[in-house]
PDB file of C-alpha atoms in Angstrom:
ATOM      1  CA  MET A1403      -5.771 -25.465 -21.701  1.00  0.00           C
ATOM      2  CA  ASN A1404      -5.726 -21.768 -20.513  1.00  0.00           C
ATOM      3  CA  ARG A1405      -2.678 -20.798 -17.874  1.00  0.00           C
ATOM      4  CA  ARG A1406      -5.917 -20.556 -15.061  1.00  0.00           C
ATOM      5  CA  ASP A1407      -6.851 -24.389 -15.584  1.00  0.00           C
ATOM      6  CA  ALA A1408      -3.080 -25.483 -15.985  1.00  0.00           C
ATOM      7  CA  ILE A1409      -2.638 -23.997 -12.487  1.00  0.00           C
ATOM      8  CA  LYS A1410      -5.775 -25.626 -11.267  1.00  0.00           C
ATOM      9  CA  ARG A1411      -4.607 -29.176 -12.708  1.00  0.00           C
ATOM     10  CA  ILE A1412      -1.010 -28.798 -11.702  1.00  0.00           C
ATOM     11  CA  GLY A1413      -2.404 -27.986  -7.938  1.00  0.00           C
ATOM     12  CA  ALA A1414      -4.304 -31.064  -8.026  1.00  0.00           C
ATOM     13  CA  LEU A1415      -1.309 -33.285  -9.487  1.00  0.00           C
ATOM     14  CA  ALA A1416       0.413 -31.721  -6.856  1.00  0.00           C
ATOM     15  CA  ALA A1417      -1.979 -32.954  -4.190  1.00  0.00           C
ATOM     16  CA  GLY A1418      -2.019 -36.552  -5.232  1.00  0.00           C
ATOM     17  CA  ALA A1419       1.897 -36.437  -5.420  1.00  0.00           C
ATOM     18  CA  VAL A1420       1.381 -35.591  -1.168  1.00  0.00           C
ATOM     19  CA  ILE A1421      -0.765 -38.739  -1.079  1.00  0.00           C
ATOM     20  CA  SER A1422       1.263 -41.266  -3.111  1.00  0.00           C
ATOM     21  CA  SER A1423       4.800 -39.504  -1.895  1.00  0.00           C
ATOM     22  CA  THR A1424       5.750 -39.895  -5.621  1.00  0.00           C
ATOM     23  CA  VAL A1425       6.224 -36.643  -8.407  1.00  0.00           C
ATOM     24  CA  PRO A1426       3.127 -36.800 -10.411  1.00  0.00           C
ATOM     25  CA  ALA A1427       4.261 -37.548 -14.349  1.00  0.00           C
ATOM     26  CA  GLY A1428       2.097 -34.836 -15.863  1.00  0.00           C
ATOM     27  CA  ALA A1429       3.087 -32.134 -13.687  1.00  0.00           C
ATOM     28  CA  THR A1430       6.475 -31.067 -15.713  1.00  0.00           C
ATOM     29  CA  ASN A1431       4.505 -31.166 -18.876  1.00  0.00           C
ATOM     30  CA  LEU A1432       1.752 -28.877 -17.211  1.00  0.00           C
ATOM     31  CA  ILE A1433       4.359 -26.684 -15.961  1.00  0.00           C
ATOM     32  CA  ASN A1434       6.386 -26.321 -19.367  1.00  0.00           C
ATOM     33  CA  GLU A1435       3.032 -25.846 -20.954  1.00  0.00           C
ATOM     34  CA  LEU A1436       2.178 -22.700 -18.353  1.00  0.00           C
ATOM     35  CA  LYS A1437       5.054 -21.214 -19.117  1.00  0.00           C
ATOM     36  CA  SER A1438       5.023 -21.333 -22.912  1.00  0.00           C
ATOM     37  CA  THR A1439       1.507 -19.697 -22.714  1.00  0.00           C
ATOM     38  CA  MET A1440       1.708 -16.388 -20.765  1.00  0.00           C
ATOM     39  CA  LYS A1441      -0.788 -14.217 -21.931  1.00  0.00           C
ATOM     40  CA  ILE A1442       0.435 -10.683 -22.960  1.00  0.00           C
ATOM     41  CA  LEU A1443      -1.887  -8.007 -23.737  1.00  0.00           C
ATOM     42  CA  ALA A1444      -0.666  -4.649 -25.571  1.00  0.00           C
ATOM     43  CA  ILE A1445      -2.764  -1.669 -25.837  1.00  0.00           C
ATOM     44  CA  ASN A1446      -1.929   1.041 -28.132  1.00  0.00           C
ATOM     45  CA  GLY A1447      -3.131   4.368 -27.380  1.00  0.00           C
ATOM     46  CA  SER A1448      -2.403   6.298 -30.552  1.00  0.00           C
ATOM     47  CA  SER A1449      -4.647   7.916 -32.809  1.00  0.00           C
ATOM     48  CA  ARG A1450      -3.210   5.883 -35.614  1.00  0.00           C
ATOM     49  CA  LYS A1451      -3.512   2.030 -35.445  1.00  0.00           C
ATOM     50  CA  HIS A1452      -0.242   1.964 -38.150  1.00  0.00           C
ATOM     51  CA  GLY A1453       1.595   5.127 -36.254  1.00  0.00           C
ATOM     52  CA  ASN A1454       4.854   5.128 -34.551  1.00  0.00           C
ATOM     53  CA  THR A1455       3.621   3.884 -31.624  1.00  0.00           C
ATOM     54  CA  SER A1456       2.370   0.655 -33.166  1.00  0.00           C
ATOM     55  CA  ASP A1457       5.919   0.575 -34.513  1.00  0.00           C
ATOM     56  CA  MET A1458       7.804   0.678 -31.368  1.00  0.00           C
ATOM     57  CA  ILE A1459       5.024  -1.804 -29.691  1.00  0.00           C
ATOM     58  CA  ASP A1460       5.954  -4.042 -32.414  1.00  0.00           C
ATOM     59  CA  ILE A1461       9.666  -4.127 -31.619  1.00  0.00           C
ATOM     60  CA  VAL A1462       8.889  -5.099 -27.970  1.00  0.00           C
ATOM     61  CA  LEU A1463       6.484  -7.665 -29.067  1.00  0.00           C
ATOM     62  CA  SER A1464       8.726  -9.327 -31.829  1.00  0.00           C
ATOM     63  CA  GLU A1465      11.157 -10.220 -28.646  1.00  0.00           C
ATOM     64  CA  LEU A1466       8.442 -11.819 -26.669  1.00  0.00           C
ATOM     65  CA  SER A1467       6.869 -13.533 -29.950  1.00  0.00           C
ATOM     66  CA  GLU A1468      10.182 -15.780 -30.148  1.00  0.00           C
ATOM     67  CA  GLN A1469       9.586 -17.283 -27.092  1.00  0.00           C
ATOM     68  CA  GLY A1470       5.873 -18.701 -27.804  1.00  0.00           C
ATOM     69  CA  HIS A1471       3.957 -16.334 -25.598  1.00  0.00           C
ATOM     70  CA  SER A1472       0.407 -15.542 -26.365  1.00  0.00           C
ATOM     71  CA  ILE A1473       0.283 -12.159 -28.020  1.00  0.00           C
ATOM     72  CA  GLU A1474      -2.927  -9.624 -28.343  1.00  0.00           C
ATOM     73  CA  ILE A1475      -3.062  -6.280 -29.483  1.00  0.00           C
ATOM     74  CA  ILE A1476      -5.755  -3.572 -28.968  1.00  0.00           C
ATOM     75  CA  ASN A1477      -5.876  -0.486 -30.965  1.00  0.00           C
ATOM     76  CA  LEU A1478      -7.796   2.076 -29.308  1.00  0.00           C
ATOM     77  CA  ALA A1479      -8.029   4.466 -32.757  1.00  0.00           C
ATOM     78  CA  SER A1480     -11.352   4.895 -34.006  1.00  0.00           C
ATOM     79  CA  HIS A1481     -12.899   4.045 -30.790  1.00  0.00           C
ATOM     80  CA  THR A1482     -14.375   6.476 -28.127  1.00  0.00           C
ATOM     81  CA  ILE A1483     -13.958   4.817 -24.594  1.00  0.00           C
ATOM     82  CA  ASN A1484     -16.471   6.955 -22.304  1.00  0.00           C
ATOM     83  CA  PRO A1485     -15.008   8.650 -19.002  1.00  0.00           C
ATOM     84  CA  CYS A1486     -15.859   6.912 -15.974  1.00  0.00           C
ATOM     85  CA  LYS A1487     -19.184   8.030 -14.276  1.00  0.00           C
ATOM     86  CA  ALA A1488     -17.813   7.609 -10.330  1.00  0.00           C
ATOM     87  CA  CYS A1489     -21.205   5.602  -9.555  1.00  0.00           C
ATOM     88  CA  PHE A1490     -19.146   2.761  -8.022  1.00  0.00           C
ATOM     89  CA  ALA A1491     -21.591   0.408  -9.256  1.00  0.00           C
ATOM     90  CA  CYS A1492     -18.576  -1.747 -10.226  1.00  0.00           C
ATOM     91  CA  ALA A1493     -18.000  -2.697  -6.459  1.00  0.00           C
ATOM     92  CA  GLY A1494     -18.325  -6.335  -6.071  1.00  0.00           C
ATOM     93  CA  LYS A1495     -18.855  -7.198  -9.950  1.00  0.00           C
ATOM     94  CA  ARG A1496     -15.154  -7.228 -11.073  1.00  0.00           C
ATOM     95  CA  ASN A1497     -16.186  -4.878 -13.978  1.00  0.00           C
ATOM     96  CA  CYS A1498     -17.685  -1.941 -15.443  1.00  0.00           C
ATOM     97  CA  VAL A1499     -21.564  -1.918 -15.194  1.00  0.00           C
ATOM     98  CA  PHE A1500     -21.748   0.196 -18.680  1.00  0.00           C
ATOM     99  CA  SER A1501     -21.507  -1.704 -21.956  1.00  0.00           C
ATOM    100  CA  ASP A1502     -21.957   1.178 -24.399  1.00  0.00           C
ATOM    101  CA  ASP A1503     -18.429   1.088 -25.496  1.00  0.00           C
ATOM    102  CA  ILE A1504     -15.473  -1.329 -25.838  1.00  0.00           C
ATOM    103  CA  PHE A1505     -14.191  -0.536 -22.148  1.00  0.00           C
ATOM    104  CA  ARG A1506     -15.739  -3.642 -20.320  1.00  0.00           C
ATOM    105  CA  ASP A1507     -13.971  -6.160 -23.492  1.00  0.00           C
ATOM    106  CA  ILE A1508     -10.946  -3.984 -22.943  1.00  0.00           C
ATOM    107  CA  TYR A1509     -11.052  -4.558 -19.362  1.00  0.00           C
ATOM    108  CA  ALA A1510     -11.561  -8.339 -19.138  1.00  0.00           C
ATOM    109  CA  ARG A1511      -8.333  -9.328 -21.632  1.00  0.00           C
ATOM    110  CA  MET A1512      -6.402  -6.575 -19.005  1.00  0.00           C
ATOM    111  CA  THR A1513      -7.514  -8.931 -16.120  1.00  0.00           C
ATOM    112  CA  ASP A1514      -6.783 -12.274 -17.951  1.00  0.00           C
ATOM    113  CA  ALA A1515      -3.128 -11.163 -19.360  1.00  0.00           C
ATOM    114  CA  ASP A1516       0.065 -11.696 -17.254  1.00  0.00           C
ATOM    115  CA  VAL A1517       1.722  -9.008 -18.911  1.00  0.00           C
ATOM    116  CA  ILE A1518       0.274  -5.273 -19.820  1.00  0.00           C
ATOM    117  CA  ILE A1519       2.181  -3.096 -21.963  1.00  0.00           C
ATOM    118  CA  MET A1520       0.495   0.462 -22.707  1.00  0.00           C
ATOM    119  CA  GLY A1521       1.842   2.555 -25.548  1.00  0.00           C
ATOM    120  CA  SER A1522       0.600   6.153 -26.375  1.00  0.00           C
ATOM    121  CA  PRO A1523       1.879   9.117 -28.113  1.00  0.00           C
ATOM    122  CA  ALA A1524       2.266  12.679 -26.440  1.00  0.00           C
ATOM    123  CA  TYR A1525      -0.895  14.268 -26.945  1.00  0.00           C
ATOM    124  CA  SER A1526      -0.842  17.804 -25.080  1.00  0.00           C
ATOM    125  CA  ALA A1527       1.744  16.529 -23.245  1.00  0.00           C
ATOM    126  CA  ASP A1528       0.653  13.294 -21.615  1.00  0.00           C
ATOM    127  CA  VAL A1529      -1.135  10.202 -22.774  1.00  0.00           C
ATOM    128  CA  SER A1530      -4.102   9.993 -25.335  1.00  0.00           C
ATOM    129  CA  SER A1531      -7.567  11.296 -24.075  1.00  0.00           C
ATOM    130  CA  THR A1532      -8.742   7.349 -25.030  1.00  0.00           C
ATOM    131  CA  LEU A1533      -6.038   5.388 -22.976  1.00  0.00           C
ATOM    132  CA  LYS A1534      -6.200   7.873 -19.876  1.00  0.00           C
ATOM    133  CA  ALA A1535      -9.938   7.122 -19.934  1.00  0.00           C
ATOM    134  CA  VAL A1536      -9.034   3.527 -20.022  1.00  0.00           C
ATOM    135  CA  ILE A1537      -6.581   3.956 -17.057  1.00  0.00           C
ATOM    136  CA  GLU A1538      -9.308   6.098 -14.800  1.00  0.00           C
ATOM    137  CA  ARG A1539     -11.823   3.304 -15.271  1.00  0.00           C
ATOM    138  CA  ALA A1540      -9.765   0.393 -15.011  1.00  0.00           C
ATOM    139  CA  SER A1541      -8.658   1.958 -11.712  1.00  0.00           C
ATOM    140  CA  VAL A1542     -11.774   2.539 -10.215  1.00  0.00           C
ATOM    141  CA  VAL A1543     -13.128  -0.795 -11.142  1.00  0.00           C
ATOM    142  CA  SER A1544     -10.027  -2.544  -9.581  1.00  0.00           C
ATOM    143  CA  ASP A1545      -9.894  -0.100  -6.433  1.00  0.00           C
ATOM    144  CA  THR A1546     -13.279  -1.479  -5.676  1.00  0.00           C
ATOM    145  CA  ASN A1547     -12.393  -4.962  -6.754  1.00  0.00           C
ATOM    146  CA  PRO A1548      -8.862  -5.392  -4.966  1.00  0.00           C
ATOM    147  CA  GLY A1549      -6.383  -7.813  -6.414  1.00  0.00           C
ATOM    148  CA  MET A1550      -7.183  -7.851 -10.029  1.00  0.00           C
ATOM    149  CA  PHE A1551      -3.953  -6.728 -10.882  1.00  0.00           C
ATOM    150  CA  SER A1552      -1.815  -7.966  -8.432  1.00  0.00           C
ATOM    151  CA  HIS A1553       1.746  -9.324  -9.371  1.00  0.00           C
ATOM    152  CA  LYS A1554       1.134  -8.694 -13.306  1.00  0.00           C
ATOM    153  CA  ILE A1555       3.688  -7.742 -15.383  1.00  0.00           C
ATOM    154  CA  GLY A1556       3.571  -4.027 -16.752  1.00  0.00           C
ATOM    155  CA  ALA A1557       5.577  -2.144 -19.262  1.00  0.00           C
ATOM    156  CA  ARG A1558       5.207   1.050 -20.751  1.00  0.00           C
ATOM    157  CA  ILE A1559       5.707   3.156 -24.169  1.00  0.00           C
ATOM    158  CA  ALA A1560       5.711   6.912 -25.058  1.00  0.00           C
ATOM    159  CA  VAL A1561       6.544   8.105 -28.465  1.00  0.00           C
ATOM    160  CA  GLY A1562       6.381  12.124 -28.901  1.00  0.00           C
ATOM    161  CA  ARG A1563       8.112  14.868 -30.797  1.00  0.00           C
ATOM    162  CA  ARG A1564       9.640  16.620 -28.227  1.00  0.00           C
ATOM    163  CA  ALA A1565       8.292  17.678 -24.554  1.00  0.00           C
ATOM    164  CA  GLY A1566       5.465  15.266 -23.109  1.00  0.00           C
ATOM    165  CA  THR A1567       6.890  11.540 -23.266  1.00  0.00           C
ATOM    166  CA  MET A1568       7.940  11.624 -19.395  1.00  0.00           C
ATOM    167  CA  ASN A1569       4.334  12.633 -18.720  1.00  0.00           C
ATOM    168  CA  VAL A1570       3.074   9.740 -20.781  1.00  0.00           C
ATOM    169  CA  LEU A1571       5.501   7.427 -18.647  1.00  0.00           C
ATOM    170  CA  ASP A1572       4.242   8.750 -15.462  1.00  0.00           C
ATOM    171  CA  THR A1573       0.667   8.415 -16.313  1.00  0.00           C
ATOM    172  CA  ILE A1574       1.098   4.915 -16.927  1.00  0.00           C
ATOM    173  CA  ASN A1575       3.234   4.080 -14.402  1.00  0.00           C
ATOM    174  CA  ARG A1576       0.930   5.633 -11.495  1.00  0.00           C
ATOM    175  CA  PHE A1577      -1.685   2.934 -12.898  1.00  0.00           C
ATOM    176  CA  PHE A1578       0.946  -0.128 -12.468  1.00  0.00           C
ATOM    177  CA  LEU A1579       2.324   0.848  -9.229  1.00  0.00           C
ATOM    178  CA  ASN A1580      -0.896   1.645  -7.427  1.00  0.00           C
ATOM    179  CA  LYS A1581      -2.423  -2.161  -8.640  1.00  0.00           C
ATOM    180  CA  GLU A1582       0.452  -3.873  -7.304  1.00  0.00           C
ATOM    181  CA  MET A1583       1.995  -4.624 -10.831  1.00  0.00           C
ATOM    182  CA  PHE A1584       5.709  -5.394 -11.095  1.00  0.00           C
ATOM    183  CA  ILE A1585       7.436  -2.626 -14.039  1.00  0.00           C
ATOM    184  CA  VAL A1586      10.156  -3.423 -16.291  1.00  0.00           C
ATOM    185  CA  GLY A1587      12.211  -0.949 -17.981  1.00  0.00           C
ATOM    186  CA  SER A1588      15.249  -0.916 -20.264  1.00  0.00           C
ATOM    187  CA  THR A1589      18.543   0.592 -20.626  1.00  0.00           C
ATOM    188  CA  TYR A1590      16.977   3.965 -21.014  1.00  0.00           C
ATOM    189  CA  TRP A1591      13.337   5.777 -20.899  1.00  0.00           C
ATOM    190  CA  ASN A1592      10.789   3.621 -23.138  1.00  0.00           C
ATOM    191  CA  ILE A1593      10.440   6.523 -25.233  1.00  0.00           C
ATOM    192  CA  ALA A1594      11.011   7.101 -28.908  1.00  0.00           C
ATOM    193  CA  TYR A1595      11.002  10.314 -30.848  1.00  0.00           C
ATOM    194  CA  SER A1596       9.165  11.177 -33.898  1.00  0.00           C
ATOM    195  CA  ARG A1597       6.813  13.380 -35.728  1.00  0.00           C
ATOM    196  CA  LEU A1598       5.712  11.890 -38.724  1.00  0.00           C
ATOM    197  CA  PRO A1599       4.667   8.286 -39.082  1.00  0.00           C
ATOM    198  CA  GLY A1600       7.590   6.022 -39.757  1.00  0.00           C
ATOM    199  CA  GLU A1601      10.084   8.359 -38.535  1.00  0.00           C
ATOM    200  CA  ALA A1602      10.452   6.552 -34.840  1.00  0.00           C
ATOM    201  CA  LEU A1603      11.787   3.498 -36.665  1.00  0.00           C
ATOM    202  CA  LYS A1604      14.922   6.205 -37.421  1.00  0.00           C
ATOM    203  CA  ASP A1605      15.655   6.645 -33.682  1.00  0.00           C
ATOM    204  CA  THR A1606      18.527   4.467 -33.430  1.00  0.00           C
ATOM    205  CA  GLU A1607      18.157   4.254 -29.384  1.00  0.00           C
ATOM    206  CA  GLY A1608      14.476   4.045 -29.129  1.00  0.00           C
ATOM    207  CA  VAL A1609      14.298   1.127 -31.127  1.00  0.00           C
ATOM    208  CA  GLU A1610      17.283  -0.379 -29.274  1.00  0.00           C
ATOM    209  CA  THR A1611      15.735   0.644 -25.911  1.00  0.00           C
ATOM    210  CA  MET A1612      12.257  -1.105 -27.006  1.00  0.00           C
ATOM    211  CA  ARG A1613      14.210  -4.225 -28.295  1.00  0.00           C
ATOM    212  CA  ASN A1614      15.567  -4.520 -24.807  1.00  0.00           C
ATOM    213  CA  LEU A1615      12.514  -3.860 -23.276  1.00  0.00           C
ATOM    214  CA  GLY A1616      11.125  -6.651 -24.936  1.00  0.00           C
ATOM    215  CA  LYS A1617      13.953  -8.653 -24.064  1.00  0.00           C
ATOM    216  CA  ASN A1618      13.577  -7.803 -20.314  1.00  0.00           C
ATOM    217  CA  ILE A1619      10.106  -8.869 -20.278  1.00  0.00           C
ATOM    218  CA  SER A1620      11.008 -12.188 -21.602  1.00  0.00           C
ATOM    219  CA  TRP A1621      13.669 -12.430 -18.778  1.00  0.00           C
ATOM    220  CA  LEU A1622      11.172 -11.735 -16.072  1.00  0.00           C
ATOM    221  CA  LEU A1623       8.548 -13.978 -17.537  1.00  0.00           C
ATOM    222  CA  SER A1624      10.753 -17.185 -17.590  1.00  0.00           C
ATOM    223  CA  ARG A1625      11.819 -16.676 -13.860  1.00  0.00           C
ATOM    224  CA  ILE A1626       8.109 -16.045 -12.412  1.00  0.00           C
ATOM    225  CA  ALA A1627       6.227 -18.664 -15.167  1.00  0.00           C
TER     226      ALA A1627
END
């Protein structure tokens, strides 16, 4: 049973409880099931599938996997996401109308998730062009179909050699905020510094920041589930 089915089932049991004035026996079990099956989607915007951004995402997810949540990772490496055509044909359709890349599948997974984690290295002082295309197209689809991301949880991760990491966080942040999502922070900006693959793991503060980010997401999930 997925999360939405569980919510519907809990509603039906609650309605029955009002009629019978008793607590439905199955409601507690379904609520516990719902808490343990929150869907977490991580989108890795790096051109390297197993680079530093992936390492930082894995640290965050390792804290969440211990809680039994459903976790999925989408790596944009090797994929091309076409830019938005600004045709607004998505209005009322709840997804992009073009299927010549993987965006439609990504968007469906984003709207089905309870938590969306976006990570990107700093390319030319901002997110990767592939992740930017995802953000732009997702913004237009959700603008023409309001409420599709309301009250979801968002977390962002940036990895960079020096400059540009704050721009990465800001670009992702704007998407989350404009879609009425709740943003989770950590003890510092969600940034790790590196140049070559594997070097971000040597950034002690960055690693601890990611670990705490995972703990904070887990805490919030326990309060709203």
